Structures are given as structure tokens and as C-alpha cells.
Short mmCIF file of C-alpha atoms in Angstrom, two decimals:
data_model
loop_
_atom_site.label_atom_id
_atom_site.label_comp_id
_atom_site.label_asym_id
_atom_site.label_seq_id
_atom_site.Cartn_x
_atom_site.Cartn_y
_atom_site.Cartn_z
CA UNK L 1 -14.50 32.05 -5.28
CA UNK L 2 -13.35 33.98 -1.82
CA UNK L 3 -16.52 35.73 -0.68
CA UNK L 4 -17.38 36.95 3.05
CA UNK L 5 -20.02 35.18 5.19
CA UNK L 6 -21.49 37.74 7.75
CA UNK L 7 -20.71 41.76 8.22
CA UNK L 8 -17.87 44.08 7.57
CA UNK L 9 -17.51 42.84 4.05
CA UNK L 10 -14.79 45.74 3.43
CA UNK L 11 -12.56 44.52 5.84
CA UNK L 12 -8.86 43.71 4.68
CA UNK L 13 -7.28 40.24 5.01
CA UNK L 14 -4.30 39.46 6.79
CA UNK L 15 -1.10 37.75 5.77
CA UNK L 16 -1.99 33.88 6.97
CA UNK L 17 1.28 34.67 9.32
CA UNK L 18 0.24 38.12 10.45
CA UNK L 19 0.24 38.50 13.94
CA UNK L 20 -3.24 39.57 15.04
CA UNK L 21 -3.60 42.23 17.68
CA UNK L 22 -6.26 42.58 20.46
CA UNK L 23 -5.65 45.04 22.76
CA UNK L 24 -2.18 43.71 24.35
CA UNK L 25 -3.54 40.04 24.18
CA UNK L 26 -2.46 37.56 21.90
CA UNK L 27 -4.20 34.87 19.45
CA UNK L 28 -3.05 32.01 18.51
CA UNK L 29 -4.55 29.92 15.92
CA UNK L 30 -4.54 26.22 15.49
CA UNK L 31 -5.14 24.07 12.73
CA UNK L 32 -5.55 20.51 11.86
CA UNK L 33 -6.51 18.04 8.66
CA UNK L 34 -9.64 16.54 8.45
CA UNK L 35 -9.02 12.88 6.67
CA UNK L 36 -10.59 9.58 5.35
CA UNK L 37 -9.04 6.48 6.66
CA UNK L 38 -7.11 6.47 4.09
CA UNK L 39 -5.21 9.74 4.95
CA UNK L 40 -6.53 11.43 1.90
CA UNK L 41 -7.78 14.80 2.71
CA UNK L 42 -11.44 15.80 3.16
CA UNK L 43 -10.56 19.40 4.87
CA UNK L 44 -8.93 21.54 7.61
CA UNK L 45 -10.10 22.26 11.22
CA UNK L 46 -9.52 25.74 11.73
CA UNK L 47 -9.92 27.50 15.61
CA UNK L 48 -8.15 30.73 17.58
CA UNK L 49 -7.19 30.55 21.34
CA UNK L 50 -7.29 33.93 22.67
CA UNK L 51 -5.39 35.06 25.93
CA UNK L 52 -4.92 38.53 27.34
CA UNK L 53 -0.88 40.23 27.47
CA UNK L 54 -0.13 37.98 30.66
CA UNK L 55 -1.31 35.04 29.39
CA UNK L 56 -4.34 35.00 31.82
CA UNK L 57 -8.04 34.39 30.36
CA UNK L 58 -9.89 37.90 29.54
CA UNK L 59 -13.63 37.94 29.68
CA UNK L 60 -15.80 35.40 27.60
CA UNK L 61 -17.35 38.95 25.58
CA UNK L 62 -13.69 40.02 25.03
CA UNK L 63 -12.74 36.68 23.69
CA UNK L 64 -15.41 36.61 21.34
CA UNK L 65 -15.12 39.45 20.02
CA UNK L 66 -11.05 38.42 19.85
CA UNK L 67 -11.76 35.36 18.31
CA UNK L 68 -14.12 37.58 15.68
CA UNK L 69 -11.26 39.51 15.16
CA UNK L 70 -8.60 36.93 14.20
CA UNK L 71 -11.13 35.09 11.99
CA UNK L 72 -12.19 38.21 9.91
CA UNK L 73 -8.35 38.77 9.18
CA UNK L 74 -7.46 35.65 8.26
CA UNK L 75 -7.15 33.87 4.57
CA UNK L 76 -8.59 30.93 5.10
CA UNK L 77 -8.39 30.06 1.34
CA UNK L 78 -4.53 29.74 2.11
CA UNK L 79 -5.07 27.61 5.26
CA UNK L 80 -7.53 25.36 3.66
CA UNK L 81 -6.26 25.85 -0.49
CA UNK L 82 -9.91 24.21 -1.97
CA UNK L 83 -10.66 21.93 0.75
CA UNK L 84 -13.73 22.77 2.88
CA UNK L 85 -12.99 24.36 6.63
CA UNK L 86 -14.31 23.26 9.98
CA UNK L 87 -14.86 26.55 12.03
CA UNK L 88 -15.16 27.03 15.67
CA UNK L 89 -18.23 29.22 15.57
CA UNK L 90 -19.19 32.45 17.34
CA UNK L 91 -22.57 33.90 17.99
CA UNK L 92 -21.88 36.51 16.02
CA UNK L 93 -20.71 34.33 13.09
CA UNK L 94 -24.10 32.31 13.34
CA UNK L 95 -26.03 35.55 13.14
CA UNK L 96 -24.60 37.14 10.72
CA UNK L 97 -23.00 40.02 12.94
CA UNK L 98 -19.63 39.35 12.49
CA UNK L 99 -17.44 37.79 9.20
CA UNK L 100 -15.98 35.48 7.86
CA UNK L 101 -13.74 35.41 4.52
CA UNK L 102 -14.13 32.29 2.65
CA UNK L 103 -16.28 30.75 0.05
CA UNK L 104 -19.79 29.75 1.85
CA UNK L 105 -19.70 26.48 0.05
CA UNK L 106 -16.49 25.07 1.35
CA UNK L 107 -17.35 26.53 5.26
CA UNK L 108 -18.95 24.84 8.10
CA UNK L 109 -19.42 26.73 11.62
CA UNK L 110 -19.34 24.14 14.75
CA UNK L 111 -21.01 24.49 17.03
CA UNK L 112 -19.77 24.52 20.88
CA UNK L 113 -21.05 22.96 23.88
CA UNK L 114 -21.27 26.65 25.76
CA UNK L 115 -23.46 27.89 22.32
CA UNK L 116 -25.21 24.99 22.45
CA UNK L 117 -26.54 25.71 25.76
CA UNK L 118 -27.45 29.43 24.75
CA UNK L 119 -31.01 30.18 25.42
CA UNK L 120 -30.99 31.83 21.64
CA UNK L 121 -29.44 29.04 20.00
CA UNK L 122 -32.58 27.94 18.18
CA UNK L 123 -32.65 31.88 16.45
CA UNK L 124 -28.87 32.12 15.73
CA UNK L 125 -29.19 28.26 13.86
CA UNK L 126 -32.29 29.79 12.09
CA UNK L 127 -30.26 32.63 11.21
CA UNK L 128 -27.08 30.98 10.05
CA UNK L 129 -29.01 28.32 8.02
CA UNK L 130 -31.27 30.74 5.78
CA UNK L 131 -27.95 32.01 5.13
CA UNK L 132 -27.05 28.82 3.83
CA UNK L 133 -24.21 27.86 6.37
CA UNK L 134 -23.89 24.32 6.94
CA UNK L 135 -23.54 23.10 10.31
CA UNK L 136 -21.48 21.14 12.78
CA UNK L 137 -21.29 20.12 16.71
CA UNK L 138 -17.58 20.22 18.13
CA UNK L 139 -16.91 18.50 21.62
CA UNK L 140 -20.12 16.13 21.46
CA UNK L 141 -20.10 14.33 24.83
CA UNK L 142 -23.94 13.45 24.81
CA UNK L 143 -25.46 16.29 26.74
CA UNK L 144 -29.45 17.01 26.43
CA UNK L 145 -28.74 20.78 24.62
CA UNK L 146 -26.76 19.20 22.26
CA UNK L 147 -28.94 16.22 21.52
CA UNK L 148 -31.36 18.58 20.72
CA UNK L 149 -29.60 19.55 18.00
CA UNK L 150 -28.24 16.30 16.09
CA UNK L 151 -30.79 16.56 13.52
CA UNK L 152 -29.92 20.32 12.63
CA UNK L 153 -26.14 19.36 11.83
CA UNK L 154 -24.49 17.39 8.90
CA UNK L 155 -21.19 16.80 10.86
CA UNK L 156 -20.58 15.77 15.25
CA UNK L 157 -16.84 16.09 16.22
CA UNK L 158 -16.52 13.06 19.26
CA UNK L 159 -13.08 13.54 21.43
CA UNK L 160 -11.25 10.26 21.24
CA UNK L 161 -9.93 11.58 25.29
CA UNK L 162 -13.61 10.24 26.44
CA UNK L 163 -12.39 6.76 25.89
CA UNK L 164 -13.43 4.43 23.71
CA UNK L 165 -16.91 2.89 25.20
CA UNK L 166 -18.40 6.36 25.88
CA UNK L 167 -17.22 7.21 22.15
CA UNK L 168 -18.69 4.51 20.89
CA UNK L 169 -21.89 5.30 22.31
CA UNK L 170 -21.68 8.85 20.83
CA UNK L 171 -20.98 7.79 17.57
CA UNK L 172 -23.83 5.25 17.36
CA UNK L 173 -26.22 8.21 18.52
CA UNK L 174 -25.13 10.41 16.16
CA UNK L 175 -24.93 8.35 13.11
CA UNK L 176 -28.82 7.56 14.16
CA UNK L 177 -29.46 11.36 13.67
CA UNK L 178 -28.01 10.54 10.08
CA UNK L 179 -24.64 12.85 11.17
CA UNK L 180 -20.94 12.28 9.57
CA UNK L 181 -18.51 12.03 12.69
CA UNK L 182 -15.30 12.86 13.05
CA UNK L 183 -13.02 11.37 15.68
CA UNK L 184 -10.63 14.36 17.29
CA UNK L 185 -7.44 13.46 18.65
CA UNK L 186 -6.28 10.12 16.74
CA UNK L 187 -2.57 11.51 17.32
CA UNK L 188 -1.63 7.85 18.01
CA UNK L 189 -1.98 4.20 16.81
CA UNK L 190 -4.09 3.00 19.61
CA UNK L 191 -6.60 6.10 19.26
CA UNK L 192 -6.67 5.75 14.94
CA UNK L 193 -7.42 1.58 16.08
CA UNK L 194 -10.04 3.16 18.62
CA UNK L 195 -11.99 5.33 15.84
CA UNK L 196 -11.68 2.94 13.14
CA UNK L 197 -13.69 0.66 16.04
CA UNK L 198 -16.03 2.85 16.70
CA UNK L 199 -17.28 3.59 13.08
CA UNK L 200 -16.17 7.06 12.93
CA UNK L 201 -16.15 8.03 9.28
CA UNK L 202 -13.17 11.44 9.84
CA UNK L 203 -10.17 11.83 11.42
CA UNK L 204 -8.57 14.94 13.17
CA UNK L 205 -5.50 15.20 14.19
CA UNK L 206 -2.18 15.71 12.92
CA UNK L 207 -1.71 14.26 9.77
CA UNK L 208 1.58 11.83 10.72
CA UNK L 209 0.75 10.47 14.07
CA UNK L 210 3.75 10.08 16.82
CA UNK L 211 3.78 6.31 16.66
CA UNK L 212 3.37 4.80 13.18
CA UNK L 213 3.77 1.24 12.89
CA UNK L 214 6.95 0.76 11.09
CA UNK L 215 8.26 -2.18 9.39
CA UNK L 216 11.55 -3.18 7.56
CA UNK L 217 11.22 -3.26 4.37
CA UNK L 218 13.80 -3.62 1.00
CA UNK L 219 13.54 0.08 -1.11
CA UNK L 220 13.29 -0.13 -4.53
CA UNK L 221 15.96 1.58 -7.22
CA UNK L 222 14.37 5.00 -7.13
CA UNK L 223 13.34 5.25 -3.48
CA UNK L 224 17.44 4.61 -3.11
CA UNK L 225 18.12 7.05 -5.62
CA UNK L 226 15.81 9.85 -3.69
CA UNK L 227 17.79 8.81 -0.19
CA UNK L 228 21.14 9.40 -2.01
CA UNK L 229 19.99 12.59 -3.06
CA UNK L 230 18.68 13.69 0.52
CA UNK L 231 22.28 12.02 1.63
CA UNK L 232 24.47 14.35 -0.77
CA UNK L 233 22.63 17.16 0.23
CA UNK L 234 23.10 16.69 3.87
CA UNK L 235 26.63 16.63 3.06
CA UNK L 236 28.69 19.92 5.25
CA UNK L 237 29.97 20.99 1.63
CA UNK L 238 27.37 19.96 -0.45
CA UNK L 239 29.47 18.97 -4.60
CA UNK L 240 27.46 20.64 -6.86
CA UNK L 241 28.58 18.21 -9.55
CA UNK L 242 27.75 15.46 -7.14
CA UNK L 243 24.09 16.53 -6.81
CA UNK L 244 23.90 16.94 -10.80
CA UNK L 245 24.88 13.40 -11.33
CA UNK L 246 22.65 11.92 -8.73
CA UNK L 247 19.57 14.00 -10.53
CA UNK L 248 20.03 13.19 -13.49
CA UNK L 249 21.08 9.46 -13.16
CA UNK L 250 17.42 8.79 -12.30
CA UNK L 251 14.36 9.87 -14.93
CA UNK L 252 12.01 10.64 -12.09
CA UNK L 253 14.13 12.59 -10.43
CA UNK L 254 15.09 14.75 -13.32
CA UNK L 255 11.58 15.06 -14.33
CA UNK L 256 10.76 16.14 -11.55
CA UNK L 257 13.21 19.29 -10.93
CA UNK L 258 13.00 19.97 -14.99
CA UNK L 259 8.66 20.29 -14.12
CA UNK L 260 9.36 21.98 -10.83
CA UNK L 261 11.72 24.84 -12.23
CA UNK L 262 9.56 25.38 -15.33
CA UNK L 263 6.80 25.93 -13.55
CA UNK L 264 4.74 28.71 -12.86
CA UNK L 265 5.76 28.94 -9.04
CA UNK L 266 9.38 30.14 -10.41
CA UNK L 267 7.98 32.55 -12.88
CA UNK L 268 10.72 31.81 -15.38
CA UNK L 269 10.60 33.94 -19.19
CA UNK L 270 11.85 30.81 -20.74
CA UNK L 271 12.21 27.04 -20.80
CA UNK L 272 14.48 25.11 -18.94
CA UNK L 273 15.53 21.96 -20.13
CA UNK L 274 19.00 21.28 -19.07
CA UNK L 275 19.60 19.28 -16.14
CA UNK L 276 22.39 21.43 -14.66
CA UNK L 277 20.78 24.84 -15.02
CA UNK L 278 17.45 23.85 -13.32
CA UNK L 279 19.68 22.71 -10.29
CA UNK L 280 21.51 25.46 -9.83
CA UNK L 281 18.09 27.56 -10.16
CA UNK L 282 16.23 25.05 -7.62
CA UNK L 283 18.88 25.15 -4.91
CA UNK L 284 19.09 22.81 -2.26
CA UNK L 285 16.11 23.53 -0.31
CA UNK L 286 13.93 22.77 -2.89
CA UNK L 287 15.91 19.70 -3.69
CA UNK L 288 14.99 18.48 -0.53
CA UNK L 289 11.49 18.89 -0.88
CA UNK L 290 11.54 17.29 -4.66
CA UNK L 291 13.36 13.82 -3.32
CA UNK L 292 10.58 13.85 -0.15
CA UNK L 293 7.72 14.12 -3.37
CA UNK L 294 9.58 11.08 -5.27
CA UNK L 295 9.96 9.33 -2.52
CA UNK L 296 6.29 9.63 -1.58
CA UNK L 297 5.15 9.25 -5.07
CA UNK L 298 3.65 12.83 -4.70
CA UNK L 299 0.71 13.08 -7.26
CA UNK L 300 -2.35 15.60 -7.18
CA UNK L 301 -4.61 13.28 -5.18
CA UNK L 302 -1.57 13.60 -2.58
CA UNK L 303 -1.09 16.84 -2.42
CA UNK L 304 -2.48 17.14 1.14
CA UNK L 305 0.23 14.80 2.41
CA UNK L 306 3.10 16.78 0.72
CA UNK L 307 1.57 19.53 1.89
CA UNK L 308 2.18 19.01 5.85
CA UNK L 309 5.14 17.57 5.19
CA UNK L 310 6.78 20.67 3.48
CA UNK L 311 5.13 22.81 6.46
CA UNK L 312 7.00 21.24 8.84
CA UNK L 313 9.93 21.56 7.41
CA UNK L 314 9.31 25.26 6.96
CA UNK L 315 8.36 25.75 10.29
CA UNK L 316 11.42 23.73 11.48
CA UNK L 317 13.23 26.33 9.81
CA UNK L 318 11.91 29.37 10.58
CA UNK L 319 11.88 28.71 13.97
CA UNK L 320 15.70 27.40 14.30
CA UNK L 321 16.86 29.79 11.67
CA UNK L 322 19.24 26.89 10.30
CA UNK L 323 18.89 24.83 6.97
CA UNK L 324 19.31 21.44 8.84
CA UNK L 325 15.83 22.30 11.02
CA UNK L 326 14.36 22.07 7.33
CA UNK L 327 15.93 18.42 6.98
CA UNK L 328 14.87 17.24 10.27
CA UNK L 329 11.10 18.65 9.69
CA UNK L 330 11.23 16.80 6.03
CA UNK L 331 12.88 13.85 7.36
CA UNK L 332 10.69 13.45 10.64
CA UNK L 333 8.02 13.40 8.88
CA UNK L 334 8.50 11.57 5.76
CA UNK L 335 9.55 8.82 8.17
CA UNK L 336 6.07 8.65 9.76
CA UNK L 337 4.04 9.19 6.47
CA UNK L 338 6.14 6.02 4.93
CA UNK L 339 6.37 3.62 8.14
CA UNK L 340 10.67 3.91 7.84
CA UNK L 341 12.23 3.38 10.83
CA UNK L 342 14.28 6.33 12.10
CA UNK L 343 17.43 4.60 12.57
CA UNK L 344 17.12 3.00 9.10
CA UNK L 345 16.53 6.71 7.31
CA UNK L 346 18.85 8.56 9.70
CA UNK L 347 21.43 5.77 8.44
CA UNK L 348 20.87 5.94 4.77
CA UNK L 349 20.47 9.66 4.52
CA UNK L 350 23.68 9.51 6.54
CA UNK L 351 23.10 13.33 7.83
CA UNK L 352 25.19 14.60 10.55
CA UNK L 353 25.43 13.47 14.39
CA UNK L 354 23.30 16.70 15.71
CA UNK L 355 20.72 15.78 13.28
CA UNK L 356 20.23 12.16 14.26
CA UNK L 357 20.29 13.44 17.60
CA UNK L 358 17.31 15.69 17.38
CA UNK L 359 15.45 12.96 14.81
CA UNK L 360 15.61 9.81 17.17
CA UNK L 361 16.22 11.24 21.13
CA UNK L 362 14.75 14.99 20.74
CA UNK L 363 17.67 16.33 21.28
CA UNK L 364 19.76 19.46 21.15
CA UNK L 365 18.20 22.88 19.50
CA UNK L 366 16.90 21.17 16.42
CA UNK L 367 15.18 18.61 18.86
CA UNK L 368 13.69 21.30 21.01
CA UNK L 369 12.60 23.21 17.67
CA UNK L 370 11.26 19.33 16.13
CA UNK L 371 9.34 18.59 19.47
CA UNK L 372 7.66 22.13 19.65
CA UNK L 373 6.27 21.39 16.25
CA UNK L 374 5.06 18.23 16.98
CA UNK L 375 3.20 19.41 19.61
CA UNK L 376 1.38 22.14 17.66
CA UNK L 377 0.72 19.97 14.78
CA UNK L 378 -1.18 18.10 18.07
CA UNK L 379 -2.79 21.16 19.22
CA UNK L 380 -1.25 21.09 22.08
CA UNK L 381 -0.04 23.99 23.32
CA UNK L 382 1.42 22.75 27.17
CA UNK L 383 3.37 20.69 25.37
CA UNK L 384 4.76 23.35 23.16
CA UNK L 385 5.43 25.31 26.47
CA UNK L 386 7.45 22.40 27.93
CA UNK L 387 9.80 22.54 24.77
CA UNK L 388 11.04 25.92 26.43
CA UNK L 389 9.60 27.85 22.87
CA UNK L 390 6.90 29.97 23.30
CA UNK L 391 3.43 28.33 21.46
CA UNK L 392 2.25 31.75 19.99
CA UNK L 393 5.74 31.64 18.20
CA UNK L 394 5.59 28.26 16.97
CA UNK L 395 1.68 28.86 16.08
CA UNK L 396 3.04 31.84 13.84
CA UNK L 397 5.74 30.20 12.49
CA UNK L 398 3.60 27.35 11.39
CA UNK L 399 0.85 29.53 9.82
CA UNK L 400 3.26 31.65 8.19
CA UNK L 401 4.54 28.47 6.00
CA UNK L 402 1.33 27.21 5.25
CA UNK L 403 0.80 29.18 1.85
CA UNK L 404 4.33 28.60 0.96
CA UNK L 405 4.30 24.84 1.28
CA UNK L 406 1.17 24.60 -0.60
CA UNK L 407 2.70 26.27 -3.80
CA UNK L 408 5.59 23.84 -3.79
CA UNK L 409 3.92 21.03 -2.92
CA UNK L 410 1.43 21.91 -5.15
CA UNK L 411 4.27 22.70 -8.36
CA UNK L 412 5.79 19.28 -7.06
CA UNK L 413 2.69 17.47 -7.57
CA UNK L 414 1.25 18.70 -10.86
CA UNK L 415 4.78 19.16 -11.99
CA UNK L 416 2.98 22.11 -13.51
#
């Protein structure tokens, strides 16, 4: 159940894409998985940067109340879907002053290093606890105010960026205060090695990391049969007929689009059970997105996976405007999430020149576009900046597809 945590309990929600306004300034709101070591999901980081109309800093009082702003507005039910949420606390939000919509159960409030050192930190934890919030500390690094509060939390976020021997040390002091840590920033091999090390029991980060370990391996029939399909669909005049055969020629994949059309994301009055007809109703797009599930061996327990996957994409798209941003999102990431190696997929998908480009060198407009979304899936935004896109653009894009991925990869997964 959605309920509010805090004051203005009559406020509306916002669109998860709505832009947020704040005077002339602009928000822009970041969000990241939470995982077990195993990649499954355990829930989603959620925080706003605020600047002012220039893109300089405004006042820590204005950004507060910013930040206050943007949270109040936002569904986090459709950032999250029933996972809990990790949320970048204000004093308000601890004392009750300002809101919150989400279910109480599912939300924890972290706690910062600058409200940490507060001199009224001990009354707004008082506060926020008899409410029945749970508790975290974000940006641990070790400091007295914040040791002072280990035993008062149930999660401690440690930066991977402090390297791994100061880490290490912050994770064995933590877990002594009987605290669940999660490792921020394990965005590469080296730094998912480092927190595995370490003991960390979460992950943060985005959910394919830039530099998977990939091996050659042989594909079995219907992991062929799903590349043929994402092959004839990259075709520049995709053959209807073509894609009919390919679907049905496979039991999974037919399955699949039969459960996918039928269900209730497509609102259909009655049954579809012919092949043909729930192909033409699907459309291309969503083919795409039903060979990435086979191919992944989307279930419910993966619907996380499928989730980020299809978000990408969607981003990809909305950002470039252009059907073949969608294929490089799905295909980028897909690529990372099974360990295939670029060249091998860009080869057996055989999809045009520009998009090879942009999936192996970065290249071109879809590159830019597939780079700037990497980067935000990374929270970082100077990196977005260097693409040449603007990162409150790519933040909105991104948020915008978030609901809309979850309903197909959710349809995709329960084939329901």
C-alpha cells in the first residue's frame, strides 16, 4: 500500500518523468539498484541533485527544501515497483516536517555525513524512529559523528572510491555494530572483486557494469533462435513473413509473444492465439524486448534484470528519437548481463554499420546517446556532460521509462 511518511499528506504525485520545478533551478534525480552478489535485486537507491537556473549551487536551506520538493512529487512505487528504497534523507524528512510518498515498510532514510554532524541529530533520529522509519548511513568514511551512530542504523553505505584497505576497515567496523553494508560504486570488475573482498553483503551501482568478464562460449538452439530474431528485425525493411516464421519456428519464442499480447498490459477484449495476429499486434519494438527476455531466460525472480535492461533501451530511444537507439540500449546491455562479447553479438545480430559503430567504439549519435546513458546509469553526471547531452535530459529521459519498462518486463516475465 502507497501511504505518505511525514506532512502535506494531500499533496499530488508527479508523473515519475515530470520535470520538477524550483524556482528557475533544476533537479535531477538519480537512481541505482541495490543487489545481492548474485545480481538479484534487494532494492533501489533513490537521491535528487538540485542546482539553481545557471547551474551554480543555491543555498544549503534552498536545496533542502528543493530536494523536499522533488521527493514529495515523486512515485516512488514506480521507481522502486515492490522493492524497498534507499533515501537520501532530509531533516525535514527525519522529523516529520516534510513527506514522503511511499509505503513506510519498504522505505529507509540515510543518513548523510553533514546530518550526521547536526547538533539535533539525536532528536530528529528519535523522531523518525517512533515513527517507525528504519534507518541508514550513506558516505560512511569512519568519522566520530557517525560512529556514534552505527548502532542506531540497520544499513552503512561504504564508497568503494576510498580504496580498498580503508573500506575494509569500514566494513569490519560496521558489521561489529551488527550493520548490513552496502558497497557504492562497484561499476567495474576490479571494484565488484574489491567488495566481494571486503565482506560487503550489497551492491550499488549500475546493474551491468562497464567491463564484464566475457568469455566465448557455443549458444544453444534457442539462444540462436532469439539472435535470428533480433537479426531479422534489425533488417532496413524488416519481412513481416520473415519475422512470423522465425517466431513461431521456436515454442519459447511463440509462447512468449502469444503470453505477452494476451496479457493484461495490452488490454485486449479477447484471446489471441494465432501466431500471426499477436505479431502484427506486438510490433517490432516489443519483439525486441521479448527475444532479450528469452535470451535471458526472463522469469519473475528476474524481473529486476529485465527491468534495466528494457530502460535503457527506452531511454536510448527517447533520447535519439530513432528505433535503432532502442536496439543499441537492448543490445548493450544484454551483452554485459550475459558475458557476450560485442563483436560476437554485433556479428550474429548482424545489425547495420552505424549500429556496431556506436555498440563497440561509442561512436556516431547513437554512441553519444549509448555513452550518456551509461554514465547516468553510473551516477555520473560529468560524464554525461562530456557526451555533449545535457544530464538533466538524460536524467528525465531515464526516469520517464522507468514505469514503462517495468510493465513489459514485468508482462514478459509472468507471461501474465
Amino acid at each position: 500500500m502507497t501511504s505518505t511518511l511525514g506532512a502535506d499528506a494531500g499533496s499530488p504525485r508527479a508523473a515519475s518523468g515530470s520535470p520538477i520545478p524550483i524556482g528557475g533551478g533544476e533537479t535531477t534525480v538519480l537512481r541505482q539498484p541495490v543487489v545481492h552478489h548474485d545480481r538479484s535485486v534487494y532494492g533501489y537507491a533513490v537521491r535528487v541533485l538540485v542546482s539553481g537556473p545557471t547551474g551554480a549551487s543555491l543555498p544549503d536551506e534552498s536545496t533542502e527544501t528543493a530536494v523536499e520538493t522533488a521527493y514529495r512529487r515523486l512515485d516512488l512505487a514506480g521507481l522502486a515497483g515492490d522493492k524497498p528504497v534507499l533515501l537520501r534523507a532530509t531533516a525535514g524528512l527525519l522529523a516529520g516536517t516534510a513527506a514522503v510518498w511511499y509505503d513506510a515498510d519498504r522505505l529507509m532514510l540515510e543518513i548523510t555525513p553533514s546530518l550526521a554532524r547536526r547538533p539535533d541529530v539525536d532528536e530528529l533520529l528519535a523522531a523518525a524512529t517512533a515513527r517507525g522509519s528504519r534507518l541508514a548511513l550513506a558516505d560512511y568514511d569512519g568519522s566520530l559523528a557517525q560512529d556514534r551512530l552505527l548502532e542506531r542504523v540497520s544499513i552503512v553505505k561504504v564508497d568503494l572510491q576510498r580504496g580498498a584497505d580503508h573500506c575494509a576497515e569500514l566494513v569490519a567496523r560496521a558489521h561489529a555494530a551488527g550493520a548490513t553494508v552496502v558497497a557504492e560504486h562497484t561499476d567495474t570488475t576490479e571494484r565488484l572483486e574489491t567488495a566481494q573482498t571486503i565482506g560487503a553483503d550489497l551492491l550499488q551501482g549500475p546493474m551491468f557494469h562497464r567491463d564484464p568478464p566475457v568469455t566465448r562460449r557455443s549458444f544453444s538452439a534457442g539462444e540462436l533462435q532469439c539472435l535470428e530474431l533480433l537479426r531479422v528485425l534489425s533488417e532496413e525493411q524488416v519481412d513481416q513473413q520473415t519475422v512470423v516464421r522465425t517466431v513461431a519456428s521456436d515454442p519459447e519464442l511463440s509462447m512468449r509473444v502469444l503470453h505477452l499480447v494476451n496479457s493484461s498490459a495490452f488490454g485486449l477484449r479477447r484471446e489471441i492465439d494465432s501466431v500471426l495476429q499477436a505479431v502484427v499486434l506486438v510490433g517490432p519494438r516489443q519483439l525486441h524486448a521479448l527475444a532479450i527476455a528469452s535470451l535471458i531466460d526472463a522469469k519473475p525472480a528476474s524481473v529486476g534484470t529485465l527491468w534495466s535492461i528494457l530502460t535503457r533501451a527506452m531511454t536510448c530511444h527517447a533520447i535519439a528519437g530513432d528505433d535503432a537507439a532502442y536496439t543499441v540500449g537492448l543490445l548493450s546491455a544484454v551483452a554485459a548481463q550475459q558475458g557476450i562479447d560485442l563483436t560476437e553479438l554485433v556479428s550474429r545480430t548482424g545489425v547495420s554499420d552505424a549500429l556496431g559503430a556506436a555498440l563497440l567504439r561509442r561512436e556516431g549519435r547513437l554512441g553519444q546517446v549509448l555513452a550518456a546513458v551509461l554514465a547516468h546509469e553510473e551516477n555520473d553526471t560529468a560524464a554525461v556532460a562530456a557526451t555533449g547531452l545535457e544530464p538533466w535530459d538524460v536524467a528525465h529521459a531515464y526516469l520517464a521509462a522507468v514505469p514503462s519498462a517495468l510493465a513489459t518486463a514485468t508482462a514478459l516475465a509472468f507471461g501474465e
